[in-house]
JSON list of C-alpha atoms and ligand atoms in Angstrom, two decimals:
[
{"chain": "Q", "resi": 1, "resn": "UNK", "atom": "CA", "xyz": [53.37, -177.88, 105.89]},
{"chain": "Q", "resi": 2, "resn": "UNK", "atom": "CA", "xyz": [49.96, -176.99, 105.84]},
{"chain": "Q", "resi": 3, "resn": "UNK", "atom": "CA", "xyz": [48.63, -175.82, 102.84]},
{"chain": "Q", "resi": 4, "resn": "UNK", "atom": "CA", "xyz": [47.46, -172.11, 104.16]},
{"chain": "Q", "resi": 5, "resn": "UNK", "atom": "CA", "xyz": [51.19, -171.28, 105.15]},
{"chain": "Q", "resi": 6, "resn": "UNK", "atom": "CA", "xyz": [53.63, -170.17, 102.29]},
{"chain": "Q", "resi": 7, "resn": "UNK", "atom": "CA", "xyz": [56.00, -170.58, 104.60]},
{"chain": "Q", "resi": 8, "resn": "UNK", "atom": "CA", "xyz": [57.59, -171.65, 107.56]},
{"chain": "Q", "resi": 9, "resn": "UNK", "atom": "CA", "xyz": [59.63, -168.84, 110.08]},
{"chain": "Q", "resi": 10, "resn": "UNK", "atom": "CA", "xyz": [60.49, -170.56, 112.89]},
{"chain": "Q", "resi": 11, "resn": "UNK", "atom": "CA", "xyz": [60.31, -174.17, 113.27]},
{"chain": "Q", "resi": 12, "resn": "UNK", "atom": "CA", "xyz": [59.60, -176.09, 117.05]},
{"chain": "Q", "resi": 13, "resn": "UNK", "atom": "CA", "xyz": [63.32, -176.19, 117.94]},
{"chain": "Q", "resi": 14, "resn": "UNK", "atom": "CA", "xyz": [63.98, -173.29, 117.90]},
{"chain": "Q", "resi": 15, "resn": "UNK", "atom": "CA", "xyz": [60.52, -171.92, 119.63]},
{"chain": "Q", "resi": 16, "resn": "UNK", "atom": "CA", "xyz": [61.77, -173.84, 121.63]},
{"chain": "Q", "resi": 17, "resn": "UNK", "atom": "CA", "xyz": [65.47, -172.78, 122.48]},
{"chain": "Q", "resi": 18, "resn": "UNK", "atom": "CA", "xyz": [63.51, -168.93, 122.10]},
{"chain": "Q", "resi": 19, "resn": "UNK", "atom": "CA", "xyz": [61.42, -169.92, 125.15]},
{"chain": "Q", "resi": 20, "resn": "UNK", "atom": "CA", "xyz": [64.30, -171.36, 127.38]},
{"chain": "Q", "resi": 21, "resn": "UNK", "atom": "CA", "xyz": [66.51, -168.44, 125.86]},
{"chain": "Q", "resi": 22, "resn": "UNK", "atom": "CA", "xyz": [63.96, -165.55, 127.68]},
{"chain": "Q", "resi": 23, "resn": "UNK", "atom": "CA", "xyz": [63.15, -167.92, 130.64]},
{"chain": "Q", "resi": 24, "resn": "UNK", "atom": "CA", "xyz": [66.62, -167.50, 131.55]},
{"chain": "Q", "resi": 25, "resn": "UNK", "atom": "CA", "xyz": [66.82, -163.84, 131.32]},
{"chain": "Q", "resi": 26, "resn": "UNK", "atom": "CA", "xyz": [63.08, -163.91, 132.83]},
{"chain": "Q", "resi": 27, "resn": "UNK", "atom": "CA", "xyz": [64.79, -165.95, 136.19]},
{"chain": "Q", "resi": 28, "resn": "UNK", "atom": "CA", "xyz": [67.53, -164.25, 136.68]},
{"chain": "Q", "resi": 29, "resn": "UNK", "atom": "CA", "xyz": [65.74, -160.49, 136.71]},
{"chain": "Q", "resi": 30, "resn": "UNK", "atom": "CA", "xyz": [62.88, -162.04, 139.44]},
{"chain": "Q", "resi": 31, "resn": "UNK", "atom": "CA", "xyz": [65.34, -164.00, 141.55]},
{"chain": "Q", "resi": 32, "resn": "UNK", "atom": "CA", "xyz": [64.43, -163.25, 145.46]},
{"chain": "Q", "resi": 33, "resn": "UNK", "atom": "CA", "xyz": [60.31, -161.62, 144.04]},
{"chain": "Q", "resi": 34, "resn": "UNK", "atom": "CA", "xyz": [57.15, -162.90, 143.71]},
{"chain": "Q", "resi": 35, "resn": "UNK", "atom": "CA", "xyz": [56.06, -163.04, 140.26]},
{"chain": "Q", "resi": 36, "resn": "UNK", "atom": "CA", "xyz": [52.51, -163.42, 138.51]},
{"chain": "Q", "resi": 37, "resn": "UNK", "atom": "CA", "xyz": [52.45, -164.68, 135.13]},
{"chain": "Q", "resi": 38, "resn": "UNK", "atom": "CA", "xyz": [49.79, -163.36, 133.34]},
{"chain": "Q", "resi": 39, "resn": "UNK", "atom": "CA", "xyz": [49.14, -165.21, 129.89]},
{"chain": "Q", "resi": 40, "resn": "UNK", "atom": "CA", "xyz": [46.89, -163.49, 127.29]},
{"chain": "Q", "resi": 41, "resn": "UNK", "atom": "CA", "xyz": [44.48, -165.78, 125.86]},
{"chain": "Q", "resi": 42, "resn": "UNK", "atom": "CA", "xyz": [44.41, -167.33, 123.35]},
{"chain": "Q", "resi": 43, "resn": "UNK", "atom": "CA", "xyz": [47.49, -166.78, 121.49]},
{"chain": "Q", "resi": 44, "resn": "UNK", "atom": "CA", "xyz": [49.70, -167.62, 124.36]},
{"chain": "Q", "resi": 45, "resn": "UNK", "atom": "CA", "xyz": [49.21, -171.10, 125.52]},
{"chain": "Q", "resi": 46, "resn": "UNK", "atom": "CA", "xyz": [51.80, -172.50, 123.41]},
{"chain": "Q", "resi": 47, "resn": "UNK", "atom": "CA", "xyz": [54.55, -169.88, 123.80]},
{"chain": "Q", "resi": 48, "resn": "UNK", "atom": "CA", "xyz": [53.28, -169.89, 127.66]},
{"chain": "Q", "resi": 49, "resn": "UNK", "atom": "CA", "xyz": [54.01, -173.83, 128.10]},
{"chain": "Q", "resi": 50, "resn": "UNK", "atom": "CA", "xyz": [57.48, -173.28, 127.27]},
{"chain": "Q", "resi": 51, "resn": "UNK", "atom": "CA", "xyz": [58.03, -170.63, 128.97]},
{"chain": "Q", "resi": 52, "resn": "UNK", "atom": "CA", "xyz": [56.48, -171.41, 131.94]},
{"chain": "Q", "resi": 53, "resn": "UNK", "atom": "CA", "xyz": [58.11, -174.97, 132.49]},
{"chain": "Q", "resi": 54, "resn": "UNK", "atom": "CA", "xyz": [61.47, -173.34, 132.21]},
{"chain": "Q", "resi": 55, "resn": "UNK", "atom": "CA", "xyz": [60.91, -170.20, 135.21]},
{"chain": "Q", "resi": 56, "resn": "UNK", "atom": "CA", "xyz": [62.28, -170.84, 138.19]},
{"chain": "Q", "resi": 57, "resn": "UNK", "atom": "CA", "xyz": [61.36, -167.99, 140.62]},
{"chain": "Q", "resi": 58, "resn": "UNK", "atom": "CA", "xyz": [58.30, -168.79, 143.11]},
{"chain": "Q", "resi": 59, "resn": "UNK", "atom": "CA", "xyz": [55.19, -168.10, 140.84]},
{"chain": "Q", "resi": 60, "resn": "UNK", "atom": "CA", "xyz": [51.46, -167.77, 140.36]},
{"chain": "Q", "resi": 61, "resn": "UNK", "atom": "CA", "xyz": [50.15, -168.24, 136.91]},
{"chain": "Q", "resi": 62, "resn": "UNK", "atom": "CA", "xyz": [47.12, -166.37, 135.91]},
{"chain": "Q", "resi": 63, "resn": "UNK", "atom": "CA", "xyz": [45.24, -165.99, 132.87]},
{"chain": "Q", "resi": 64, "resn": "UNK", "atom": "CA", "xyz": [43.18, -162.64, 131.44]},
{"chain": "Q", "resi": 65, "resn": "UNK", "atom": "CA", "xyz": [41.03, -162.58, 127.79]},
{"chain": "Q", "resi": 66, "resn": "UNK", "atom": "CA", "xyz": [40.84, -159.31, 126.02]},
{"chain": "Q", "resi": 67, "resn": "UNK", "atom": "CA", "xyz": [40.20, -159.21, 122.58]},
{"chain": "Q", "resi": 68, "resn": "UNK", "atom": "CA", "xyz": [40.22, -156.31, 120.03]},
{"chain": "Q", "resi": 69, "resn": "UNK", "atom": "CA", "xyz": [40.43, -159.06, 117.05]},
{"chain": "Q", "resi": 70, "resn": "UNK", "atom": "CA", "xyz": [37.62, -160.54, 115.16]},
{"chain": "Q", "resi": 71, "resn": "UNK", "atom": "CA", "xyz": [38.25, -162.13, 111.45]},
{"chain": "Q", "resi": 72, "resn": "UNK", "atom": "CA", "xyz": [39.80, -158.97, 110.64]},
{"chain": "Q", "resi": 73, "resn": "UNK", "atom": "CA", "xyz": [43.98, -158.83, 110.97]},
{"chain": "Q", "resi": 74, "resn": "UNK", "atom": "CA", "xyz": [43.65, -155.89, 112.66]},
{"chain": "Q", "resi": 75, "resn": "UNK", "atom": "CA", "xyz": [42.62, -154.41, 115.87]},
{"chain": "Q", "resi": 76, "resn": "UNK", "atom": "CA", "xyz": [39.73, -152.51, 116.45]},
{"chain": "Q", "resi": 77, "resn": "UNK", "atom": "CA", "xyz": [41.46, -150.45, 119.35]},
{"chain": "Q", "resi": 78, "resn": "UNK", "atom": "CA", "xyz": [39.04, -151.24, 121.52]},
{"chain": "Q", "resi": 79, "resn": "UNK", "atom": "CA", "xyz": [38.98, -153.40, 124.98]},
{"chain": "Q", "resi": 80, "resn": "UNK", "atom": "CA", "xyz": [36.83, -155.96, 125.39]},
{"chain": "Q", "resi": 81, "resn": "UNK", "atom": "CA", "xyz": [37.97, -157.93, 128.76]},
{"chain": "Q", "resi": 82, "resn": "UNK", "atom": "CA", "xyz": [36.07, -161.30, 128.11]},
{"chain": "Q", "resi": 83, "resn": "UNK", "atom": "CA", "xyz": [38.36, -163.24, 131.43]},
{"chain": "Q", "resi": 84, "resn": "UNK", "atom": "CA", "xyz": [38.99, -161.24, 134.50]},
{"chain": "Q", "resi": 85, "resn": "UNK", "atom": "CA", "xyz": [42.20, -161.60, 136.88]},
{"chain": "Q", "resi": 86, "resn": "UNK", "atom": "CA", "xyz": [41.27, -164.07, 139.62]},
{"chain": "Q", "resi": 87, "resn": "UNK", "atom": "CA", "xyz": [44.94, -163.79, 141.63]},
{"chain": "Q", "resi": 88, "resn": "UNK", "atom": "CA", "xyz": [45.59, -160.87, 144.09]},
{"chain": "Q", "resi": 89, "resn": "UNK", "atom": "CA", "xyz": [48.25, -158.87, 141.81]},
{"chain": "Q", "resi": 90, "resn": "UNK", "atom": "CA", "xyz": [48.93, -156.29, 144.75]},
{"chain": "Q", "resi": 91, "resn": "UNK", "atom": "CA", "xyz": [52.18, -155.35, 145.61]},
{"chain": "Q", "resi": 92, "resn": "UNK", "atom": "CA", "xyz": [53.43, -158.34, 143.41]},
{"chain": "Q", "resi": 93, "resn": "UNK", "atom": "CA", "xyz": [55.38, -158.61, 140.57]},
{"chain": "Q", "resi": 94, "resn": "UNK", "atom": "CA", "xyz": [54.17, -159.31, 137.39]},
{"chain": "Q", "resi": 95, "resn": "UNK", "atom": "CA", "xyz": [54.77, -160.35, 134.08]},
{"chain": "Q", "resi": 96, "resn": "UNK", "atom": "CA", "xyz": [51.97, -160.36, 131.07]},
{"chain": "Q", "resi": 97, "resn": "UNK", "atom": "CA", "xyz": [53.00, -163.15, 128.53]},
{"chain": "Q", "resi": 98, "resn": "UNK", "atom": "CA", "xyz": [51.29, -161.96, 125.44]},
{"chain": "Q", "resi": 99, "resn": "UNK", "atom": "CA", "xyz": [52.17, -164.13, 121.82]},
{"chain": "Q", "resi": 100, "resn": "UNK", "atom": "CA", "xyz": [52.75, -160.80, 119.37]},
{"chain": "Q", "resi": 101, "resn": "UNK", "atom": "CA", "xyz": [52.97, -156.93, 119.46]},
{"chain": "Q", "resi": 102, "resn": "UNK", "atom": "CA", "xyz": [51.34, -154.90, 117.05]},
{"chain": "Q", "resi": 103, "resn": "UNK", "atom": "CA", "xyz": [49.63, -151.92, 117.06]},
{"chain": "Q", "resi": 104, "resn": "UNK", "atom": "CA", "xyz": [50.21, -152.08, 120.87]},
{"chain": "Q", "resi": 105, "resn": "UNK", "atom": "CA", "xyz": [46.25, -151.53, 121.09]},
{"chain": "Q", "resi": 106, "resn": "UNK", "atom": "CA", "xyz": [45.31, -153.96, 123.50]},
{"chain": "Q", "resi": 107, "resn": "UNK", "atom": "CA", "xyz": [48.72, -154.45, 125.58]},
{"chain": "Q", "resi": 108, "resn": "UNK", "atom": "CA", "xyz": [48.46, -151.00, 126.05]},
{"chain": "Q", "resi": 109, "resn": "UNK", "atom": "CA", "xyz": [44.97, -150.80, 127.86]},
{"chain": "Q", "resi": 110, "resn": "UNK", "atom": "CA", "xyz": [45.54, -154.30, 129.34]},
{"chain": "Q", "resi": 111, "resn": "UNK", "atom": "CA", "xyz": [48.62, -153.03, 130.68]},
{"chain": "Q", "resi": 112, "resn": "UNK", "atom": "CA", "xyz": [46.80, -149.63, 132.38]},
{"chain": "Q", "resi": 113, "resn": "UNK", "atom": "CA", "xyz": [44.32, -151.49, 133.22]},
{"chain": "Q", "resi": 114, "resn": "UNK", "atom": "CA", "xyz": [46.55, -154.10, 135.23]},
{"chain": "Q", "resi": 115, "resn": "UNK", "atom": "CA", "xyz": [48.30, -151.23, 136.57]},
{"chain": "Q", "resi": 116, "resn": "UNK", "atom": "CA", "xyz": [44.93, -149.85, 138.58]},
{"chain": "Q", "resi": 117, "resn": "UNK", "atom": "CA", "xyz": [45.13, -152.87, 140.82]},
{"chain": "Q", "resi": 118, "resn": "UNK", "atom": "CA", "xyz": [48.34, -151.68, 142.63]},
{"chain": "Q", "resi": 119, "resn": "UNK", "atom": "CA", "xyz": [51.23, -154.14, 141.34]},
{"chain": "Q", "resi": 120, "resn": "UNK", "atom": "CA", "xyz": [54.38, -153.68, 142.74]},
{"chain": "Q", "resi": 121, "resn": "UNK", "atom": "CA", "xyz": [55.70, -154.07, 138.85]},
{"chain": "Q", "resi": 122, "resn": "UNK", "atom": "CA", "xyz": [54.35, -154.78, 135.25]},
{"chain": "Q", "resi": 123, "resn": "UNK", "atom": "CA", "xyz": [56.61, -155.72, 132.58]},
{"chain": "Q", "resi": 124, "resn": "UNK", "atom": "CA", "xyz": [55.91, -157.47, 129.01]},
{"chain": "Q", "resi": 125, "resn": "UNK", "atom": "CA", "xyz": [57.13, -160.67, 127.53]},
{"chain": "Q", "resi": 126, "resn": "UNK", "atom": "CA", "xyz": [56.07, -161.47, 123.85]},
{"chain": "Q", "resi": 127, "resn": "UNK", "atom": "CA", "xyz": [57.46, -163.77, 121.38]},
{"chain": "Q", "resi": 128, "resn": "UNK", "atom": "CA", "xyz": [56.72, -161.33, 118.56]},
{"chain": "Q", "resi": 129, "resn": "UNK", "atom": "CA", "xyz": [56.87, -157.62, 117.82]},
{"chain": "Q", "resi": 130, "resn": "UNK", "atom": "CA", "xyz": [55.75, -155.76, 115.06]},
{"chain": "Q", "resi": 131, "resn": "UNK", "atom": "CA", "xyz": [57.26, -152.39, 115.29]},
{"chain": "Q", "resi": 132, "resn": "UNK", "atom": "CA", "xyz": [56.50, -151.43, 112.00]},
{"chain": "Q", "resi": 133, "resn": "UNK", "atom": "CA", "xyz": [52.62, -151.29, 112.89]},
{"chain": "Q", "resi": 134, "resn": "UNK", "atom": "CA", "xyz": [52.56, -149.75, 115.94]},
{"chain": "Q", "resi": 135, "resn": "UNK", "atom": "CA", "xyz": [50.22, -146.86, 117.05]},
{"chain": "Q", "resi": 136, "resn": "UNK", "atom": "CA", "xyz": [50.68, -146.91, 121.00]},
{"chain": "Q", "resi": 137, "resn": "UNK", "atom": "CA", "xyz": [54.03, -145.77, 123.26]},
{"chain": "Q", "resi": 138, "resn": "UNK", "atom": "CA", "xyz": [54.73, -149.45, 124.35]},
{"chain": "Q", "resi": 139, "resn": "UNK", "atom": "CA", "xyz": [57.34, -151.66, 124.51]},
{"chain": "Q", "resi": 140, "resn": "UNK", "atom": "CA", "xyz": [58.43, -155.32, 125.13]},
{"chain": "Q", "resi": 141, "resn": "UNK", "atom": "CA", "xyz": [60.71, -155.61, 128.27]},
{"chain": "Q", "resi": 142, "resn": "UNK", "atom": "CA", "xyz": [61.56, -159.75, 126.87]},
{"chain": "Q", "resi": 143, "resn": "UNK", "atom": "CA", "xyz": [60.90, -160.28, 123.45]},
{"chain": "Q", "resi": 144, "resn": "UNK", "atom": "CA", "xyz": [61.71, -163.60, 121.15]},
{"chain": "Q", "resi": 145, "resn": "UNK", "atom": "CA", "xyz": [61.56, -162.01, 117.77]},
{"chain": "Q", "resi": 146, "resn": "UNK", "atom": "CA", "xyz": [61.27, -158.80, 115.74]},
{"chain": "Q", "resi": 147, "resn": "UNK", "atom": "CA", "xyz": [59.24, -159.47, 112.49]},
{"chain": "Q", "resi": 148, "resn": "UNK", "atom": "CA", "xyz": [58.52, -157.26, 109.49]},
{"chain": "Q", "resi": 149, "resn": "UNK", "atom": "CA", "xyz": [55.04, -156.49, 108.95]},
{"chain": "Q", "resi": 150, "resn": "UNK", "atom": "CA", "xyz": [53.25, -160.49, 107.65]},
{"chain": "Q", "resi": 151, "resn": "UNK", "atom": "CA", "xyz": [50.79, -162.37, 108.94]},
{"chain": "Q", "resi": 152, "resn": "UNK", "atom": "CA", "xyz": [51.93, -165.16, 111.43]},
{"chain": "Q", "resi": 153, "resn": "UNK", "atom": "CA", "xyz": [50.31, -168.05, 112.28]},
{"chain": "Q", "resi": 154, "resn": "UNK", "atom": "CA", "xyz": [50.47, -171.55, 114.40]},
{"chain": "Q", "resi": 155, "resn": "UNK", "atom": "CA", "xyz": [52.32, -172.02, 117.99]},
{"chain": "Q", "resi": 156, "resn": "UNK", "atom": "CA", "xyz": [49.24, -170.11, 119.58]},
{"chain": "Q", "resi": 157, "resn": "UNK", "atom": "CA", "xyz": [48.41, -167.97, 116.51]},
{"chain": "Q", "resi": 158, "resn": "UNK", "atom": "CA", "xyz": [45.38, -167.76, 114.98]},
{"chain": "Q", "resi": 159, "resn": "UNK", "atom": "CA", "xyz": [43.96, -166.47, 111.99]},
{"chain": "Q", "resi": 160, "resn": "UNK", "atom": "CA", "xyz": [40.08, -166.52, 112.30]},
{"chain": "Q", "resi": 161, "resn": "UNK", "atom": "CA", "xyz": [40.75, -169.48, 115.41]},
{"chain": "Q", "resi": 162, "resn": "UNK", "atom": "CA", "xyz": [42.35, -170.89, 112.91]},
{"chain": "Q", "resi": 163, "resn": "UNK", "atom": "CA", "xyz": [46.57, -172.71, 112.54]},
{"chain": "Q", "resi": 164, "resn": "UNK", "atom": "CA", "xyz": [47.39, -172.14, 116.33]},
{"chain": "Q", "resi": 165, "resn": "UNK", "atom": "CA", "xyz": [47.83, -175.92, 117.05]},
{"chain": "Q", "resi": 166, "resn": "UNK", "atom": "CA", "xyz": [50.62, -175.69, 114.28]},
{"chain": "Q", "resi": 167, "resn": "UNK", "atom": "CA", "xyz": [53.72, -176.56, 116.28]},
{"chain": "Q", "resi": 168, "resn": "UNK", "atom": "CA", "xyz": [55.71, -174.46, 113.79]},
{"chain": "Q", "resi": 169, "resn": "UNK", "atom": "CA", "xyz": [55.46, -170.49, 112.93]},
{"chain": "Q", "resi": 170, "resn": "UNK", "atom": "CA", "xyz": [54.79, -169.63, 109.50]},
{"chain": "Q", "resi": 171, "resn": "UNK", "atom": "CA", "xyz": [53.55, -166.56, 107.32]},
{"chain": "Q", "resi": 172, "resn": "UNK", "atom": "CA", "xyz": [49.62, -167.50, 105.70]},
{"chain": "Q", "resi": 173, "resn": "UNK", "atom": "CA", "xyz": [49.25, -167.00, 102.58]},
{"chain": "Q", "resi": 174, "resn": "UNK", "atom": "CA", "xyz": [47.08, -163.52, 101.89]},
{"chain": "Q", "resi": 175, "resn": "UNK", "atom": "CA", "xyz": [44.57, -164.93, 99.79]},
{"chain": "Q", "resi": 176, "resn": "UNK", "atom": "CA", "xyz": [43.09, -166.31, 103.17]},
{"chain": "Q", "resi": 177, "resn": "UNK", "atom": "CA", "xyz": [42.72, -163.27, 104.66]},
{"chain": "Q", "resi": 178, "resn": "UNK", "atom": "CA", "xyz": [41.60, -161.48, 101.76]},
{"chain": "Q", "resi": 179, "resn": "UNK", "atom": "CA", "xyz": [38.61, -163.91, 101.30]},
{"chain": "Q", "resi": 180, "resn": "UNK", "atom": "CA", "xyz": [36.99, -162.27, 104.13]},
{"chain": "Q", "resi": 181, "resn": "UNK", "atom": "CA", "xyz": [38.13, -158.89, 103.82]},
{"chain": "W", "resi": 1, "resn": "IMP", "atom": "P1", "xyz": [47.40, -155.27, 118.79]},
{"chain": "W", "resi": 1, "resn": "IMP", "atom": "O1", "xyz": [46.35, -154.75, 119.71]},
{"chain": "W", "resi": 1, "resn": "IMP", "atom": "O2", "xyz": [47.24, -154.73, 117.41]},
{"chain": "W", "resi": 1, "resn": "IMP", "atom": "O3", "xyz": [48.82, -155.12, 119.28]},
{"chain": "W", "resi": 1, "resn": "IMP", "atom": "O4", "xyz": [47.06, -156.80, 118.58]},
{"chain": "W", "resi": 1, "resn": "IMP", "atom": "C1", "xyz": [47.56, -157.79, 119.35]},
{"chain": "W", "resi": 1, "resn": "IMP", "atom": "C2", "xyz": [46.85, -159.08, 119.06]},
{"chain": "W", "resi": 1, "resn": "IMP", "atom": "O5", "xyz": [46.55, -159.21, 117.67]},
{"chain": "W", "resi": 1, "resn": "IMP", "atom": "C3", "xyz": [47.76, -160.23, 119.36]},
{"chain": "W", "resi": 1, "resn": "IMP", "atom": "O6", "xyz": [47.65, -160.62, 120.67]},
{"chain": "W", "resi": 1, "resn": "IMP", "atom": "C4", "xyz": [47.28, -161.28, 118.40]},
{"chain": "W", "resi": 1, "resn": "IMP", "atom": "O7", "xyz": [46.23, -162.00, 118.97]},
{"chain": "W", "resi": 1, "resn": "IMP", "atom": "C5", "xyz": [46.76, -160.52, 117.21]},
{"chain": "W", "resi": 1, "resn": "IMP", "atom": "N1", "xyz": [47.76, -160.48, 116.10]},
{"chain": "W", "resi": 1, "resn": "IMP", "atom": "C6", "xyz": [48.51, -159.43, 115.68]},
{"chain": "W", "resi": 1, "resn": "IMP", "atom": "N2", "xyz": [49.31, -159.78, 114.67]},
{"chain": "W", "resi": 1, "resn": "IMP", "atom": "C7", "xyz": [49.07, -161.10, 114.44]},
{"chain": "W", "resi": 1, "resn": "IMP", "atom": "C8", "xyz": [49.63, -162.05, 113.51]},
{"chain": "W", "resi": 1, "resn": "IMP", "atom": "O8", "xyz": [50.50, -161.79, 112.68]},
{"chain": "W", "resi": 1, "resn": "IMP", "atom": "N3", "xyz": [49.10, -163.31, 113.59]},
{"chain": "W", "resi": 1, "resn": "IMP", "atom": "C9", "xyz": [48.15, -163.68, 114.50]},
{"chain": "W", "resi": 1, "resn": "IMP", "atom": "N4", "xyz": [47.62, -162.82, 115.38]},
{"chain": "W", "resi": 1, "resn": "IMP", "atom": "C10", "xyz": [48.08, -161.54, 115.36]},
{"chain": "W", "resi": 2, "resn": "MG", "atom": "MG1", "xyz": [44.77, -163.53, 118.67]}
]
């Protein structure tokens, strides 16, 4: 275990199963459409890969970067798109693949703002939610886990750009974040 992470959550396996658990659900919803995937960068790749390999459904994969985080652990509330959309989203389906819901900050404005190009649909697959810090009306429509209110990182997430090639999920300890703070 690194020696940043007090402890481990959720080990590969079952990231893993989680993945091929919501693919399932994901395939069997979009059977018959034509689905985008839109992953979030960063924090998604990992999630994304295992996800991805496992839909079945005729899809495009896209990728957008909007960022409301900088060292601090939490967001700013505003939307910085840093990667555009480069697939035609109109009158398709699509699903944003996002690694963790918290304050709902950025989904929500990504998700508006992915609305104003005419989808047929826009739904919301994370592998985390945070309920307990949320400050926007949004909700996950496939979601892995529910976690109380810690710091995550590895499988994608970052602290600082920091832990995500961890191929486990674990809490980090809060005397690295408080260094900076
Ligand atoms: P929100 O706008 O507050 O919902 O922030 C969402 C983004 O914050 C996520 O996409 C993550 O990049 C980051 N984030 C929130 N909580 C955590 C965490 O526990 N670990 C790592 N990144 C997090
Ligand atoms: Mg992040």
């Amino acid at each position: 275990m690194d020696k940043d992470v007090e402890k481990i959550l959720y080990d590969e396996k079952s990231l893993e199963n989680k993945a091929a658990e919501l693919a399932e659900l994901i395939n069997n919803d979009y059977k018959g459409k034509k689905l985008v995937v839109v992953g979030i960068l960063k924090g998604c790749i990992v999630f994304l890969a295992d996800l991805f390999r496992r839909i079945k459904v005729d899809c495009e994969l896209d990728f957008m970067a909007a960022s409301s985080y900088g060292s601090s652990t939490e967001s700013s509330g505003e939307l910085i798109i840093k990667k555009d959309l480069s697939a035609d989203i109109r009158n398709k389906d699509v699903l944003i693949v996002e690694d963790i819901l918290d304050t709902g900050n950025t989904l929500y404005r990504l998700k508006d703002y992915i609305r104003s190009k005419n989808p047929a649909s826009v739904k919301l697959c994370v592998l985390f939610d945070k309920p307990d810090r949320r400050k926007r009306n949004i909700r996950a429509d496939y979601c892995g886990y529910t976690i109380d209110d810690l710091f995550i990182v590895g499988y994608g997430l970052d602290y600082d750009e920091k832990y995500r090639n961890l191929p486990y999920v674990g809490v980090l300890k809060p005397e690295i974040y408080n260094k900076s703070n």
